[in-house]
Amino acid sequence: ADSEGKGESKQTGSISHAADEGDGKSQDITRAKTEGKELTKEEKQRLRKEKKQQKKGKKDDKGPAEKGTDKEKKAAPSAASQPVVQSSAQKAPSGAPVSVPVAESSTPTEKPAKSKAELKAERRARQEAERASKQSKKEPNSQPASSKSKAPPNELQPAVKRLPEHIQIDDPAVVKKLAKKLERQQIPLRSDYGYKVSLFSHLHQYSRKAPLTQQISIPATVIHPSIVRLGLQYSQGIVAGSNARSVALLHSFKQVIQDYSTPPNEELARDLVNKLKPYISFLNQCRPLSASMGNAIKYIKKEISNIPSQCKEEEAKKKLLLCIDNYVNEKIILAAKAISKCAIDKISDGDVILVYGCSSLVNHILCEAFDKQRKFRVIVVDSRPRLEGREALRRLVKRGIRCTYVLISAVSYILPEVSKVFLGAHALLANGYVMSRVGTSQIALVAKAYNVPVLVCCETYKFCERVQTDSFVSNELDDPDDLIVTREGKTQLADWQSVTSLGLLNLVYDVTPPDFVDLVITELGMIPCTSVPVVLRVKNVDQ
């Protein structure tokens, strides 16, 4: 025993000595690495061996811990089975031999431990089975989730059409749907007039000679008389311009609210909104709604829906009338004053300002600047067939402002002497494009070529979330007969409908790219066209 003990102590001493030598060598190798010396082949091999041993040591450290947990798990069922064995031994008679299973003998026959990947796969299969069973309980008629046949990724889902009805007139299904809707609301469907250019066949084209009220008698119980009058004024062109149309619409709605009385067993907020729907459909049949009118209608509907159910009818009506007055005052009248205040700073003495058509806001700005003793001259550009510039010319000359009147065909000749271009807008779209009367984009293009700044004056209530890059998809077609002109007793296009190869196109709007617009002046300040989405976001947050 003493000799064996001495032998063991010698072995341990030699192992510890070798380990010390190995540690010393590894320290020398690491020192050489830090000093930047090249290692020999033996040193590199020793480094690799050490790394392998370290990895093995880590695995061995993990192994016992995992084995211990496995043993604990296996010991639990064996411990649970022991009382059963004892009870059976107690129940058996004393003389009968009892076979008691030995726990040690069961250990060699146990299954080998499963790997992590196998355990993960089992867990995933169990989760999928549970999910499928839950789905089948929720939807008894549907098949389980695993048996659902997925569509191949290359097959694209059909896109949801979000186009408004008034720009899908070439689709028979849409026309049929619109006719059914109008029939439910007891409103006549206005028929299209004349031959349309194929590029604009998806838009309505009406004749002023055939107003909607001539086709069918509209009872006062269905449409309020003030709405009927307003629709006729729209269709005949008596009320024109975004601001004028919006103000007239709001005043008509005020009359509707004043004459409204809530039916028994009905709620004012819900019934009044339903009452306005046929009115809006009727106005849309007379002339497609502008972006500013759409925003005004949204505002009124929101205010109606915000009325609490316990509010009395008279009090609710007063509140709605006050909201409409505030909207007109803040969004149109005060906005025009704020815009003119900013725009006047851009007008200097001796300026030659070019305007196009008749914009009520631009006229207001020029009159305000003239009242503040600014000395400038105005060039009014006009175009057929509406010749709106004549009305603008009449208003400006009446105030004593020096004016020149030219047609749009002479713009390139007159622009070299122009210092600034002021334009109105029908709507400002979310992508920064300016929608205005047809011809605006042509003037902005020529002004850009002559390096003349183009300033667009527009209230924020005309800002629209629609996106448009051309004048074809969404536009408005006016009466083609407006293009017929009689000169010296001769009318060249009198029988244009009898000529099969001839079509007259009378577009109302066009869109101007933001590259041609230098500045947009709003009641919030002077902004670039690209800031329209920011203004829309702020307005949505405020509302």
Coordinates of C-alpha atoms in Angstrom, one line a residue:
A1 CA 0.0 0.0 0.0
D2 CA 2.9 2.3 0.8
S3 CA 4.5 1.6 -2.5
E4 CA 1.2 2.2 -4.3
G5 CA 0.8 5.5 -2.5
K6 CA 4.3 6.6 -3.4
G7 CA 3.7 5.7 -7.1
E8 CA 0.5 7.7 -7.1
S9 CA 2.2 10.7 -5.6
K10 CA 5.0 10.5 -8.2
Q11 CA 2.4 10.4 -11.0
T12 CA 0.5 13.4 -9.7
G13 CA 3.8 15.2 -9.2
S14 CA 4.8 14.5 -12.8
I15 CA 1.4 15.6 -14.1
S16 CA 1.5 18.8 -12.2
H17 CA 5.0 19.5 -13.4
A18 CA 3.9 18.8 -17.1
A19 CA 1.0 21.2 -16.6
D20 CA 3.2 23.9 -15.2
E21 CA 5.5 23.4 -18.2
G22 CA 2.5 23.6 -20.6
D23 CA 1.2 26.8 -18.9
G24 CA 4.7 28.3 -19.2
K25 CA 4.8 27.4 -22.9
S26 CA 1.3 28.8 -23.6
Q27 CA 2.3 32.0 -21.8
D28 CA 5.4 32.2 -24.0
I29 CA 3.2 31.7 -27.1
T30 CA 0.8 34.4 -26.1
R31 CA 3.6 36.8 -25.3
A32 CA 5.1 36.1 -28.8
K33 CA 1.7 36.8 -30.4
T34 CA 1.4 40.2 -28.6
E35 CA 4.9 41.2 -29.6
G36 CA 4.1 40.4 -33.2
K37 CA 6.6 37.5 -33.6
E38 CA 5.8 34.6 -36.0
L39 CA 5.0 31.3 -34.4
T40 CA 6.6 28.0 -35.3
K41 CA 4.6 25.0 -36.5
E42 CA 4.8 23.2 -33.2
E43 CA 3.6 26.3 -31.3
K44 CA 0.6 26.6 -33.7
Q45 CA -0.3 22.9 -33.2
R46 CA -0.1 23.3 -29.5
L47 CA -2.5 26.4 -29.7
R48 CA -5.0 24.4 -31.7
K49 CA -4.8 21.4 -29.2
E50 CA -5.4 23.8 -26.3
K51 CA -8.4 25.3 -27.9
K52 CA -9.9 21.9 -28.6
Q53 CA -9.3 20.8 -25.0
Q54 CA -11.1 24.0 -23.8
K55 CA -14.1 23.3 -26.0
K56 CA -14.2 19.7 -24.7
G57 CA -14.0 20.9 -21.1
K58 CA -17.0 23.2 -21.7
K59 CA -19.1 20.4 -23.2
D60 CA -18.2 18.1 -20.3
D61 CA -19.2 20.8 -17.8
K62 CA -22.6 21.1 -19.5
G63 CA -23.1 17.3 -19.8
P64 CA -23.3 16.4 -16.1
A65 CA -25.8 19.2 -15.5
E66 CA -28.1 18.0 -18.3
K67 CA -27.7 14.3 -17.2
G68 CA -28.7 15.3 -13.7
T69 CA -31.9 16.9 -14.8
D70 CA -32.7 13.9 -16.9
K71 CA -32.1 11.6 -14.0
E72 CA -34.4 13.7 -11.8
K73 CA -37.2 13.6 -14.4
K74 CA -36.8 9.8 -14.8
A75 CA -36.7 9.3 -11.0
A76 CA -40.1 11.0 -10.5
P77 CA -42.2 8.3 -12.3
S78 CA -40.2 5.5 -10.7
A79 CA -40.9 7.0 -7.3
A80 CA -44.6 7.3 -8.1
S81 CA -44.7 3.6 -9.0
Q82 CA -43.2 2.4 -5.6
P83 CA -46.4 2.9 -3.5
V84 CA -48.3 0.7 -6.0
V85 CA -45.8 -2.1 -5.6
Q86 CA -46.0 -1.9 -1.8
S87 CA -49.8 -1.9 -1.8
S88 CA -49.8 -5.0 -4.0
A89 CA -47.3 -6.7 -1.7
Q90 CA -49.6 -5.9 1.3
K91 CA -52.7 -7.2 -0.4
A92 CA -51.0 -10.5 -1.4
P93 CA -51.2 -13.5 1.0
S94 CA -48.2 -14.2 3.2
G95 CA -47.5 -17.6 1.7
A96 CA -47.7 -16.6 -1.9
P97 CA -44.5 -15.4 -3.5
V98 CA -44.5 -11.8 -4.5
S99 CA -42.6 -10.6 -7.6
V100 CA -41.3 -7.1 -6.9
P101 CA -39.7 -5.4 -9.9
V102 CA -36.3 -4.1 -9.3
A103 CA -35.7 -0.4 -10.1
E104 CA -32.0 -1.0 -11.0
S105 CA -32.9 -3.6 -13.7
S106 CA -35.1 -1.0 -15.6
T107 CA -32.3 1.5 -16.1
P108 CA -30.5 -0.4 -18.9
T109 CA -33.7 -0.8 -20.9
E110 CA -34.6 2.9 -20.8
K111 CA -34.7 4.9 -24.1
P112 CA -31.7 7.1 -25.0
A113 CA -32.2 10.8 -24.3
K114 CA -33.7 12.9 -27.2
S115 CA -31.7 15.7 -28.8
K116 CA -32.7 19.3 -28.7
A117 CA -33.8 19.3 -32.3
E118 CA -36.2 16.4 -31.7
L119 CA -37.7 18.0 -28.6
K120 CA -38.2 21.2 -30.5
A121 CA -39.9 19.4 -33.4
E122 CA -42.2 17.6 -31.0
R123 CA -43.1 20.9 -29.2
R124 CA -43.8 22.5 -32.6
A125 CA -46.1 19.7 -33.7
R126 CA -48.0 19.8 -30.4
Q127 CA -48.5 23.6 -30.7
E128 CA -49.8 23.2 -34.3
A129 CA -52.2 20.5 -33.2
E130 CA -53.5 22.7 -30.4
R131 CA -53.9 25.6 -32.8
A132 CA -55.8 23.5 -35.3
S133 CA -58.1 22.2 -32.7
K134 CA -58.9 25.7 -31.4
Q135 CA -59.6 26.9 -35.0
S136 CA -61.9 23.9 -35.6
K137 CA -63.8 24.8 -32.4
K138 CA -64.3 28.4 -33.5
E139 CA -65.3 27.6 -37.1
P140 CA -67.0 24.2 -37.1
N141 CA -67.7 24.3 -40.8
S142 CA -64.2 25.2 -41.9
Q143 CA -61.4 22.8 -42.5
P144 CA -58.4 22.7 -40.1
A145 CA -55.6 25.2 -40.6
S146 CA -53.1 22.5 -41.7
S147 CA -55.3 21.3 -44.6
K148 CA -55.9 24.8 -46.0
S149 CA -54.6 25.1 -49.5
K150 CA -52.5 28.2 -49.8
A151 CA -52.6 30.2 -53.1
P152 CA -49.4 30.2 -55.0
P153 CA -47.3 33.4 -54.4
N154 CA -47.1 34.2 -58.1
E155 CA -50.9 34.6 -58.4
L156 CA -51.7 38.2 -57.5
Q157 CA -54.8 39.0 -55.5
P158 CA -57.3 41.3 -57.4
A159 CA -56.8 44.9 -56.3
V160 CA -59.7 46.6 -54.5
K161 CA -61.2 49.3 -56.6
R162 CA -61.4 52.6 -54.7
L163 CA -62.3 54.9 -57.6
P164 CA -65.4 57.1 -57.1
E165 CA -68.5 56.3 -59.1
H166 CA -68.4 59.5 -61.2
I167 CA -65.2 58.5 -62.9
Q168 CA -66.2 54.9 -63.9
I169 CA -69.1 55.8 -66.2
D170 CA -67.7 53.4 -68.9
D171 CA -68.3 50.4 -66.6
P172 CA -71.9 49.1 -67.0
A173 CA -71.8 47.4 -63.6
V174 CA -71.0 50.7 -61.9
V175 CA -73.7 52.6 -63.8
K176 CA -76.2 49.9 -62.9
K177 CA -75.2 50.2 -59.2
L178 CA -75.4 54.0 -59.3
A179 CA -78.9 53.8 -60.9
K180 CA -80.2 51.5 -58.2
K181 CA -78.8 53.8 -55.5
L182 CA -80.4 56.9 -57.0
E183 CA -83.7 55.0 -57.4
R184 CA -83.7 54.1 -53.7
Q185 CA -83.2 57.8 -53.0
Q186 CA -85.9 58.8 -55.5
I187 CA -83.5 60.9 -57.5
P188 CA -83.4 60.8 -61.4
L189 CA -80.2 59.6 -63.2
R190 CA -79.0 62.3 -65.5
S191 CA -78.2 61.0 -69.0
D192 CA -75.0 61.7 -70.8
Y193 CA -74.9 64.1 -73.7
G194 CA -73.2 63.8 -77.1
Y195 CA -70.1 61.9 -78.3
K196 CA -67.2 61.7 -75.8
V197 CA -63.5 61.5 -76.7
S198 CA -62.5 57.9 -76.0
L199 CA -59.7 59.0 -73.5
F200 CA -62.4 60.6 -71.3
S201 CA -65.2 58.1 -71.8
H202 CA -65.1 57.3 -68.1
L203 CA -66.4 60.8 -67.2
H204 CA -69.8 62.3 -67.2
Q205 CA -70.7 64.8 -69.9
Y206 CA -74.0 66.8 -69.5
S207 CA -75.8 69.4 -71.5
R208 CA -77.0 72.7 -69.9
K209 CA -80.0 72.7 -72.2
A210 CA -81.4 69.6 -70.4
P211 CA -81.3 70.3 -66.6
L212 CA -82.2 67.6 -64.2
T213 CA -85.5 69.1 -63.1
Q214 CA -86.9 69.0 -66.7
Q215 CA -86.6 65.2 -66.9
I216 CA -88.7 64.5 -63.8
S217 CA -90.6 66.4 -61.1
I218 CA -88.9 66.1 -57.8
P219 CA -91.2 66.3 -54.8
A220 CA -90.3 68.7 -52.0
T221 CA -90.6 65.8 -49.5
V222 CA -87.6 64.1 -51.1
I223 CA -85.4 67.1 -51.9
H224 CA -85.5 70.4 -50.0
P225 CA -86.4 73.4 -52.3
S226 CA -83.1 75.2 -51.4
I227 CA -81.1 72.2 -52.6
V228 CA -83.1 72.0 -55.8
R229 CA -82.4 75.7 -56.5
L230 CA -78.7 75.3 -55.7
G231 CA -78.4 72.2 -58.0
L232 CA -79.9 74.2 -60.9
Q233 CA -77.5 77.1 -60.2
Y234 CA -74.6 74.6 -60.3
S235 CA -75.7 73.0 -63.6
Q236 CA -76.3 76.3 -65.4
G237 CA -73.0 77.7 -64.3
I238 CA -74.6 80.6 -62.3
V239 CA -72.7 79.7 -59.2
A240 CA -69.1 78.9 -60.2
G241 CA -65.7 78.9 -58.4
S242 CA -64.6 76.7 -55.5
N243 CA -65.3 79.3 -52.7
A244 CA -68.6 80.4 -54.1
R245 CA -69.9 76.8 -54.5
S246 CA -68.8 75.9 -51.0
V247 CA -70.4 79.0 -49.4
A248 CA -73.6 78.4 -51.3
L249 CA -73.7 74.7 -50.3
L250 CA -73.2 75.6 -46.6
H251 CA -76.0 78.3 -46.7
S252 CA -78.3 75.7 -48.3
F253 CA -77.5 73.2 -45.6
K254 CA -78.3 75.9 -43.0
Q255 CA -81.8 76.3 -44.4
V256 CA -82.2 72.5 -44.4
I257 CA -81.2 72.3 -40.7
Q258 CA -83.6 75.2 -39.8
D259 CA -86.5 73.5 -41.5
Y260 CA -85.7 70.0 -40.1
S261 CA -87.7 68.3 -37.4
T262 CA -86.8 65.0 -35.8
P263 CA -89.4 62.2 -36.5
P264 CA -90.8 60.3 -33.6
N265 CA -88.7 57.4 -32.3
E266 CA -85.7 58.7 -34.2
E267 CA -82.3 60.2 -33.1
L268 CA -81.4 63.6 -34.6
A269 CA -77.7 62.7 -35.3
R270 CA -78.5 59.6 -37.2
D271 CA -81.7 60.8 -39.0
L272 CA -80.2 64.1 -40.2
V273 CA -77.1 62.4 -41.7
N274 CA -79.5 60.0 -43.6
K275 CA -81.5 63.0 -44.7
L276 CA -78.5 64.7 -46.3
K277 CA -77.4 61.7 -48.4
P278 CA -80.1 62.1 -51.2
Y279 CA -79.3 65.9 -51.2
I280 CA -75.6 65.3 -51.8
S281 CA -76.5 62.7 -54.5
F282 CA -78.8 65.2 -56.3
L283 CA -76.1 67.9 -56.2
N284 CA -73.5 65.4 -57.6
Q285 CA -75.9 64.7 -60.5
C286 CA -76.2 68.4 -61.3
R287 CA -72.4 68.9 -61.2
P288 CA -69.6 66.7 -59.7
L289 CA -68.7 68.0 -56.2
S290 CA -65.4 69.9 -55.8
A291 CA -62.7 68.9 -53.3
S292 CA -63.6 71.9 -51.1
M293 CA -67.3 70.9 -51.1
G294 CA -66.3 67.4 -50.1
N295 CA -64.3 68.7 -47.2
A296 CA -67.2 70.9 -46.1
I297 CA -69.7 68.0 -46.2
K298 CA -67.3 65.8 -44.1
Y299 CA -67.1 68.6 -41.5
I300 CA -70.9 69.0 -41.3
K301 CA -71.4 65.2 -41.0
K302 CA -68.8 65.0 -38.2
E303 CA -70.4 67.9 -36.3
I304 CA -73.8 66.2 -36.6
S305 CA -72.5 62.8 -35.4
N306 CA -70.9 64.6 -32.4
I307 CA -74.2 65.8 -31.1
P308 CA -75.1 63.9 -27.9
S309 CA -78.4 61.9 -27.9
Q310 CA -79.7 63.7 -24.8
C311 CA -79.3 67.2 -26.4
K312 CA -82.6 68.9 -27.3
E313 CA -83.6 69.5 -30.9
E314 CA -83.6 73.3 -30.8
E315 CA -80.3 73.4 -29.0
A316 CA -78.7 70.9 -31.4
K317 CA -79.9 72.9 -34.4
K318 CA -78.5 76.2 -32.9
K319 CA -75.1 74.4 -32.3
L320 CA -75.0 73.1 -35.9
L321 CA -75.9 76.6 -37.4
L322 CA -73.1 78.1 -35.3
C323 CA -70.6 75.5 -36.5
I324 CA -71.5 76.2 -40.2
D325 CA -71.1 80.0 -39.6
N326 CA -67.7 79.4 -37.9
Y327 CA -66.5 77.2 -40.7
V328 CA -67.4 79.9 -43.4
N329 CA -65.8 82.6 -41.2
E330 CA -62.6 80.8 -40.3
K331 CA -61.9 78.6 -43.4
I332 CA -62.8 81.1 -46.1
I333 CA -63.2 84.8 -44.9
L334 CA -60.5 85.0 -42.2
A335 CA -58.3 82.6 -44.3
A336 CA -58.5 85.0 -47.2
K337 CA -57.4 87.9 -45.0
A338 CA -54.4 86.0 -43.6
I339 CA -53.3 84.9 -47.1
S340 CA -53.6 88.5 -48.5
K341 CA -51.5 89.7 -45.5
C342 CA -48.7 87.3 -46.5
A343 CA -49.1 87.8 -50.3
I344 CA -48.9 91.6 -50.1
D345 CA -45.3 91.3 -48.7
K346 CA -44.4 89.6 -52.0
I347 CA -45.8 92.6 -54.1
S348 CA -43.3 95.4 -54.7
D349 CA -43.7 98.8 -56.3
G350 CA -43.4 98.6 -60.1
D351 CA -44.3 94.9 -60.3
V352 CA -46.1 93.5 -63.3
I353 CA -48.4 90.7 -62.0
L354 CA -50.0 88.1 -64.2
V355 CA -53.3 86.5 -63.2
Y356 CA -55.3 83.8 -65.0
G357 CA -59.1 83.6 -65.0
C358 CA -61.2 84.9 -62.1
S359 CA -60.0 83.7 -58.7
S360 CA -61.9 85.5 -55.9
L361 CA -58.9 85.0 -53.6
V362 CA -56.3 86.5 -56.0
N363 CA -58.7 89.5 -56.7
H364 CA -59.0 90.1 -53.0
I365 CA -55.2 90.1 -52.6
L366 CA -54.7 92.6 -55.5
C367 CA -57.4 94.9 -54.1
E368 CA -55.9 94.8 -50.6
A369 CA -52.4 95.6 -52.0
F370 CA -53.8 98.5 -54.0
D371 CA -55.5 99.9 -50.9
K372 CA -52.1 99.8 -49.2
Q373 CA -50.7 102.1 -51.8
R374 CA -48.6 99.5 -53.7
K375 CA -48.0 100.6 -57.3
F376 CA -48.2 97.7 -59.7
R377 CA -49.8 96.7 -63.0
V378 CA -51.9 93.6 -63.7
I379 CA -52.1 91.4 -66.8
V380 CA -55.3 89.4 -66.9
V381 CA -54.9 86.2 -69.1
D382 CA -58.2 84.6 -70.3
S383 CA -59.3 81.6 -72.3
R384 CA -62.3 80.4 -74.1
P385 CA -65.0 79.1 -73.7
R386 CA -65.8 80.5 -70.2
L387 CA -63.9 83.8 -70.5
E388 CA -63.9 84.2 -66.7
G389 CA -61.1 86.8 -67.0
R390 CA -63.6 89.4 -68.1
E391 CA -65.2 89.3 -64.7
A392 CA -61.8 89.7 -63.0
L393 CA -60.9 92.6 -65.3
R394 CA -64.2 94.3 -64.5
R395 CA -63.6 94.1 -60.7
L396 CA -60.0 95.3 -60.8
V397 CA -60.6 98.2 -63.2
K398 CA -63.5 99.2 -61.0
R399 CA -61.0 99.6 -58.1
G400 CA -58.7 101.7 -60.3
I401 CA -56.0 99.1 -60.9
R402 CA -54.2 99.4 -64.3
C403 CA -54.8 96.2 -66.3
T404 CA -54.0 94.6 -69.6
Y405 CA -56.2 91.9 -71.1
V406 CA -54.8 89.1 -73.3
L407 CA -55.8 85.6 -74.3
I408 CA -53.8 82.5 -73.3
S409 CA -52.4 82.1 -76.8
A410 CA -50.4 85.3 -76.3
V411 CA -48.8 84.3 -72.9
S412 CA -45.3 83.7 -74.4
Y413 CA -45.3 87.2 -75.9
I414 CA -46.3 89.0 -72.7
L415 CA -44.3 87.0 -70.1
P416 CA -40.9 88.7 -70.7
E417 CA -42.3 91.9 -69.0
V418 CA -44.0 89.9 -66.1
S419 CA -42.3 89.9 -62.7
K420 CA -44.7 87.5 -60.8
V421 CA -47.5 85.1 -61.6
F422 CA -50.4 84.8 -59.1
L423 CA -52.7 81.8 -59.5
G424 CA -55.7 80.5 -57.7
A425 CA -56.4 76.8 -57.1
H426 CA -59.4 74.4 -57.2
A427 CA -57.6 71.9 -54.9
L428 CA -54.1 71.0 -53.7
L429 CA -53.5 67.3 -53.9
A430 CA -51.5 65.2 -51.5
N431 CA -48.6 64.6 -53.9
G432 CA -48.1 68.4 -54.3
Y433 CA -49.9 68.8 -57.6
V434 CA -52.1 71.9 -58.1
M435 CA -55.5 71.3 -59.6
S436 CA -57.0 74.4 -61.1
R437 CA -58.9 75.7 -64.2
V438 CA -57.7 74.3 -67.5
G439 CA -54.8 76.3 -68.8
T440 CA -53.1 76.9 -65.5
S441 CA -50.4 74.3 -66.1
Q442 CA -49.6 75.8 -69.5
I443 CA -49.1 79.3 -67.9
A444 CA -46.9 77.8 -65.1
L445 CA -44.8 75.9 -67.7
V446 CA -44.2 79.0 -69.8
A447 CA -43.4 81.1 -66.6
K448 CA -40.8 78.5 -65.6
A449 CA -39.2 78.7 -69.0
Y450 CA -38.9 82.5 -68.5
N451 CA -37.7 82.2 -64.9
V452 CA -40.8 84.1 -63.6
P453 CA -41.8 83.0 -60.0
V454 CA -45.2 81.3 -59.8
L455 CA -47.2 81.8 -56.5
V456 CA -50.3 79.8 -55.8
C457 CA -52.8 81.2 -53.3
C458 CA -55.0 78.5 -51.7
E459 CA -56.9 78.0 -48.4
T460 CA -56.1 74.8 -46.5
Y461 CA -59.7 73.7 -46.6
K462 CA -59.1 72.9 -50.3
F463 CA -56.2 70.5 -49.5
C464 CA -57.2 67.1 -50.6
E465 CA -55.9 63.6 -49.7
R466 CA -56.3 62.4 -53.3
V467 CA -53.2 61.8 -55.4
Q468 CA -53.1 62.6 -59.1
T469 CA -50.4 63.1 -61.7
D470 CA -52.4 63.7 -64.9
S471 CA -55.7 65.4 -66.0
F472 CA -57.2 62.2 -67.5
V473 CA -58.2 59.9 -64.6
S474 CA -60.2 62.4 -62.5
N475 CA -61.5 65.5 -64.2
E476 CA -64.8 67.1 -65.2
L477 CA -66.3 67.5 -68.7
D478 CA -68.4 70.6 -69.4
D479 CA -71.1 71.1 -72.0
P480 CA -69.4 70.6 -75.5
D481 CA -71.9 73.0 -77.0
D482 CA -70.0 75.9 -75.2
L483 CA -67.3 75.5 -77.9
I484 CA -69.7 76.4 -80.7
V485 CA -69.1 80.0 -81.7
T486 CA -71.1 82.2 -84.2
R487 CA -69.0 84.7 -86.2
E488 CA -70.4 87.0 -88.8
G489 CA -73.7 85.0 -88.8
K490 CA -71.9 81.7 -89.5
T491 CA -71.8 78.8 -87.0
Q492 CA -69.1 76.3 -88.1
L493 CA -69.9 73.5 -85.5
A494 CA -73.7 73.8 -85.5
D495 CA -74.2 70.1 -86.6
W496 CA -71.1 68.6 -85.0
Q497 CA -73.0 65.6 -83.6
S498 CA -73.9 64.5 -87.1
V499 CA -70.2 64.1 -88.0
T500 CA -69.3 60.7 -86.7
S501 CA -65.5 61.3 -86.7
L502 CA -65.8 64.6 -84.7
G503 CA -65.9 64.9 -80.9
L504 CA -65.7 68.1 -78.9
L505 CA -63.8 68.1 -75.6
N506 CA -64.5 70.8 -73.0
L507 CA -62.2 70.1 -70.0
V508 CA -62.7 72.0 -66.8
Y509 CA -59.5 71.3 -64.8
D510 CA -55.9 70.4 -65.3
V511 CA -53.1 69.6 -62.8
T512 CA -49.8 71.5 -62.5
P513 CA -46.7 69.6 -61.3
P514 CA -45.0 71.0 -58.1
D515 CA -41.8 71.6 -60.1
F516 CA -43.5 74.6 -61.8
V517 CA -44.8 76.2 -58.6
D518 CA -42.3 78.2 -56.4
L519 CA -44.6 78.9 -53.4
V520 CA -48.0 78.1 -52.0
I521 CA -49.5 80.9 -49.8
T522 CA -51.9 79.6 -47.2
E523 CA -53.4 81.0 -44.0
L524 CA -50.8 78.9 -42.1
G525 CA -48.0 80.7 -44.0
M526 CA -45.9 80.3 -47.1
I527 CA -45.1 76.6 -47.8
P528 CA -43.8 74.5 -50.7
C529 CA -46.1 72.1 -52.5
T530 CA -44.4 69.2 -50.9
S531 CA -45.7 70.2 -47.5
V532 CA -49.3 69.4 -48.3
P533 CA -49.2 66.0 -46.6
V534 CA -47.8 67.6 -43.4
V535 CA -50.8 70.1 -43.3
L536 CA -53.3 67.3 -43.9
R537 CA -51.7 65.3 -41.0
V538 CA -51.9 68.3 -38.7
K539 CA -55.5 68.9 -39.7
N540 CA -56.5 65.3 -39.0
V541 CA -54.8 65.4 -35.6
D542 CA -56.7 68.7 -34.7
Q543 CA -60.0 67.2 -35.8

